[in-house]
Amino acid sequence: ALSKVELAKRLGCSVSDLINREVDCPVEKLGRVIGKHGATIKAIEEKVGVHIDVDKIHGKIHVRGNESAAEEAVKELENLTLAVDEEIEVSAELITYLLSQHSDILSKIKDDNPDVFINVLAKITRIHMRGHPAKVSKAKSDFHSVQVVSKTRTLTGREVAIVVGKTGSTINSIS
């Protein structure tokens, strides 16, 4: 345990600026919050300039730092402690479209929802998301708003050769 003076010096603030905040964390989520060998906690401490202690028995996370840093750390921690895991079922056509080389939709949805972990489960046509409930809801809405329209046309023997091209070169250039 660091003394208040040492902590204030390390965090670059005065002892009178130090405040304590407490975040409740379900015990089953402590592993995700702490991270492998404490990596997640250390990253938050370094990013926002706070000191964090975890009470694994009571599911409490204690944050100490100046007011703005402590509030930022609490926000980061709440993104982890309140996180939900959700899967949505989508069409095979949407999965194919999202994973195609020329589709920027998946990247755009990920960029628009940076605090949501998104994993496309192609084999079972599902999308797994993890994050704060409101943010997961927005990402889910973004996926549901994507409209994929596909049309099928039967080709004659000669048309197949033209569309596919020599060693598939034509079809690869347009797909």
Short mmCIF file of C-alpha atoms in Angstrom, two decimals:
data_model
loop_
_atom_site.label_atom_id
_atom_site.label_comp_id
_atom_site.label_asym_id
_atom_site.label_seq_id
_atom_site.Cartn_x
_atom_site.Cartn_y
_atom_site.Cartn_z
CA ALA A 1 0.00 0.00 0.00
CA LEU A 2 1.35 3.36 -1.00
CA SER A 3 1.30 6.22 1.44
CA LYS A 4 -0.79 9.23 0.42
CA VAL A 5 2.32 11.36 -0.05
CA GLU A 6 4.03 8.76 -2.27
CA LEU A 7 0.85 8.24 -4.27
CA ALA A 8 0.27 11.96 -4.78
CA LYS A 9 3.88 12.37 -5.89
CA ARG A 10 3.61 9.43 -8.30
CA LEU A 11 0.33 10.74 -9.74
CA GLY A 12 1.59 14.30 -10.00
CA CYS A 13 -0.93 15.93 -7.68
CA SER A 14 -1.08 17.14 -4.10
CA VAL A 15 -2.28 15.03 -1.18
CA SER A 16 -5.33 17.27 -0.81
CA ASP A 17 -6.28 16.52 -4.45
CA LEU A 18 -6.53 12.79 -3.82
CA ILE A 19 -10.02 11.32 -3.73
CA ASN A 20 -11.31 7.78 -3.43
CA ARG A 21 -13.97 6.19 -5.61
CA GLU A 22 -15.44 2.73 -5.32
CA VAL A 23 -16.87 0.62 -8.11
CA ASP A 24 -18.97 -2.48 -7.48
CA CYS A 25 -18.01 -5.44 -9.63
CA PRO A 26 -19.74 -8.80 -9.85
CA VAL A 27 -17.21 -11.34 -8.59
CA GLU A 28 -17.60 -13.39 -11.79
CA LYS A 29 -16.39 -10.40 -13.83
CA LEU A 30 -13.32 -9.64 -11.72
CA GLY A 31 -11.06 -11.72 -13.97
CA ARG A 32 -12.03 -9.72 -17.04
CA VAL A 33 -11.60 -6.44 -15.12
CA ILE A 34 -8.20 -7.37 -13.69
CA GLY A 35 -6.89 -8.93 -16.90
CA LYS A 36 -4.09 -11.42 -17.36
CA HIS A 37 -1.45 -10.73 -14.70
CA GLY A 38 -3.29 -7.46 -13.90
CA ALA A 39 -2.79 -6.09 -17.42
CA THR A 40 -6.19 -4.39 -17.68
CA ILE A 41 -5.91 -2.68 -14.29
CA LYS A 42 -2.32 -1.59 -15.04
CA ALA A 43 -3.38 -0.18 -18.41
CA ILE A 44 -6.16 1.88 -16.80
CA GLU A 45 -3.79 3.09 -14.06
CA GLU A 46 -1.22 4.22 -16.63
CA LYS A 47 -3.74 5.68 -19.06
CA VAL A 48 -5.59 7.91 -16.58
CA GLY A 49 -3.05 8.29 -13.74
CA VAL A 50 -4.74 6.60 -10.77
CA HIS A 51 -4.03 3.84 -8.29
CA ILE A 52 -6.44 0.89 -8.27
CA ASP A 53 -6.91 -1.80 -5.62
CA VAL A 54 -9.26 -4.75 -6.10
CA ASP A 55 -11.12 -6.43 -3.24
CA LYS A 56 -11.70 -9.87 -4.77
CA ILE A 57 -13.74 -11.12 -1.83
CA HIS A 58 -16.37 -8.35 -1.78
CA GLY A 59 -16.27 -7.43 -5.47
CA LYS A 60 -15.16 -3.85 -4.89
CA ILE A 61 -12.67 -1.85 -6.91
CA HIS A 62 -11.06 1.10 -5.12
CA VAL A 63 -9.76 3.97 -7.23
CA ARG A 64 -7.55 6.72 -5.83
CA GLY A 65 -6.40 9.78 -7.76
CA ASN A 66 -7.30 13.37 -8.50
CA GLU A 67 -10.97 14.00 -9.29
CA SER A 68 -10.85 14.00 -13.09
CA ALA A 69 -8.55 10.97 -13.27
CA ALA A 70 -10.62 9.02 -10.75
CA GLU A 71 -13.83 9.76 -12.66
CA GLU A 72 -12.21 8.68 -15.94
CA ALA A 73 -11.01 5.45 -14.30
CA VAL A 74 -14.49 4.78 -12.88
CA LYS A 75 -15.93 5.24 -16.38
CA GLU A 76 -13.39 2.79 -17.83
CA LEU A 77 -14.07 0.28 -15.06
CA GLU A 78 -17.84 0.57 -15.45
CA ASN A 79 -17.46 -0.22 -19.15
CA LEU A 80 -15.99 -3.53 -17.98
CA THR A 81 -18.16 -4.24 -14.94
CA LEU A 82 -21.45 -3.43 -16.64
CA ALA A 83 -20.48 -5.18 -19.87
CA VAL A 84 -22.91 -7.63 -21.39
CA ASP A 85 -22.32 -10.38 -23.91
CA GLU A 86 -24.89 -10.60 -26.64
CA GLU A 87 -25.21 -12.57 -29.85
CA ILE A 88 -27.51 -11.82 -32.73
CA GLU A 89 -28.45 -14.17 -35.50
CA VAL A 90 -28.03 -12.77 -38.99
CA SER A 91 -28.48 -14.09 -42.49
CA ALA A 92 -25.75 -15.98 -44.30
CA GLU A 93 -25.90 -13.26 -46.97
CA LEU A 94 -25.08 -10.58 -44.39
CA ILE A 95 -22.15 -12.62 -43.06
CA THR A 96 -20.82 -13.09 -46.60
CA TYR A 97 -21.24 -9.39 -47.32
CA LEU A 98 -19.57 -8.28 -44.06
CA LEU A 99 -16.58 -10.54 -44.63
CA SER A 100 -16.13 -9.84 -48.36
CA GLN A 101 -12.94 -8.10 -49.41
CA HIS A 102 -14.72 -5.09 -50.85
CA SER A 103 -17.12 -4.40 -47.99
CA ASP A 104 -16.17 -1.65 -45.56
CA ILE A 105 -19.39 -2.05 -43.55
CA LEU A 106 -17.86 -4.24 -40.81
CA SER A 107 -14.94 -1.83 -40.39
CA LYS A 108 -17.32 1.12 -40.27
CA ILE A 109 -19.51 -0.51 -37.61
CA LYS A 110 -16.42 -1.38 -35.55
CA ASP A 111 -15.08 2.18 -35.94
CA ASP A 112 -18.47 3.65 -34.96
CA ASN A 113 -18.57 1.40 -31.86
CA PRO A 114 -14.98 1.34 -30.54
CA ASP A 115 -15.99 0.31 -27.01
CA VAL A 116 -17.79 -2.80 -28.25
CA PHE A 117 -15.92 -6.03 -28.94
CA ILE A 118 -17.39 -7.47 -32.16
CA ASN A 119 -16.74 -10.98 -33.45
CA VAL A 120 -18.40 -12.38 -36.57
CA LEU A 121 -19.12 -16.09 -36.13
CA ALA A 122 -19.44 -17.01 -39.80
CA LYS A 123 -20.04 -20.76 -39.40
CA ILE A 124 -23.14 -20.26 -37.26
CA THR A 125 -24.31 -16.96 -38.84
CA ARG A 126 -24.14 -15.02 -35.59
CA ILE A 127 -22.40 -11.86 -34.42
CA HIS A 128 -21.07 -11.77 -30.86
CA MET A 129 -20.77 -8.40 -29.12
CA ARG A 130 -19.46 -7.42 -25.69
CA GLY A 131 -19.59 -4.02 -24.03
CA HIS A 132 -21.72 -1.56 -22.12
CA PRO A 133 -25.42 -2.41 -22.67
CA ALA A 134 -26.24 0.91 -24.37
CA LYS A 135 -23.23 0.64 -26.67
CA VAL A 136 -23.98 -3.00 -27.55
CA SER A 137 -27.55 -1.95 -28.33
CA LYS A 138 -26.29 0.69 -30.77
CA ALA A 139 -23.94 -1.78 -32.48
CA LYS A 140 -26.78 -4.28 -32.72
CA SER A 141 -28.96 -1.62 -34.32
CA ASP A 142 -26.16 -0.81 -36.79
CA PHE A 143 -26.01 -4.46 -37.88
CA HIS A 144 -29.78 -4.71 -38.19
CA SER A 145 -29.83 -1.60 -40.39
CA VAL A 146 -27.60 -3.21 -43.04
CA GLN A 147 -29.70 -4.29 -45.99
CA VAL A 148 -28.22 -6.93 -48.25
CA VAL A 149 -29.90 -7.49 -51.58
CA SER A 150 -28.81 -10.39 -53.70
CA LYS A 151 -30.01 -11.48 -57.09
CA THR A 152 -29.44 -14.76 -58.84
CA ARG A 153 -29.20 -15.18 -62.56
CA THR A 154 -28.84 -18.50 -64.31
CA LEU A 155 -26.07 -18.46 -66.86
CA THR A 156 -25.80 -20.46 -70.06
CA GLY A 157 -22.68 -22.50 -70.74
CA ARG A 158 -20.98 -19.81 -72.80
CA GLU A 159 -21.89 -17.04 -70.31
CA VAL A 160 -20.27 -19.03 -67.50
CA ALA A 161 -16.93 -19.05 -69.31
CA ILE A 162 -17.15 -15.31 -69.97
CA VAL A 163 -18.11 -14.41 -66.38
CA VAL A 164 -15.57 -16.72 -64.75
CA GLY A 165 -12.78 -15.92 -67.18
CA LYS A 166 -9.52 -17.75 -67.63
CA THR A 167 -8.53 -19.29 -64.25
CA GLY A 168 -11.23 -17.21 -62.56
CA SER A 169 -9.59 -13.87 -63.35
CA THR A 170 -12.81 -12.09 -64.40
CA ILE A 171 -14.92 -13.18 -61.45
CA ASN A 172 -12.09 -12.38 -59.01
CA SER A 173 -11.72 -8.87 -60.40
CA ILE A 174 -15.40 -8.04 -59.84
CA SER A 175 -16.02 -9.79 -56.53
#
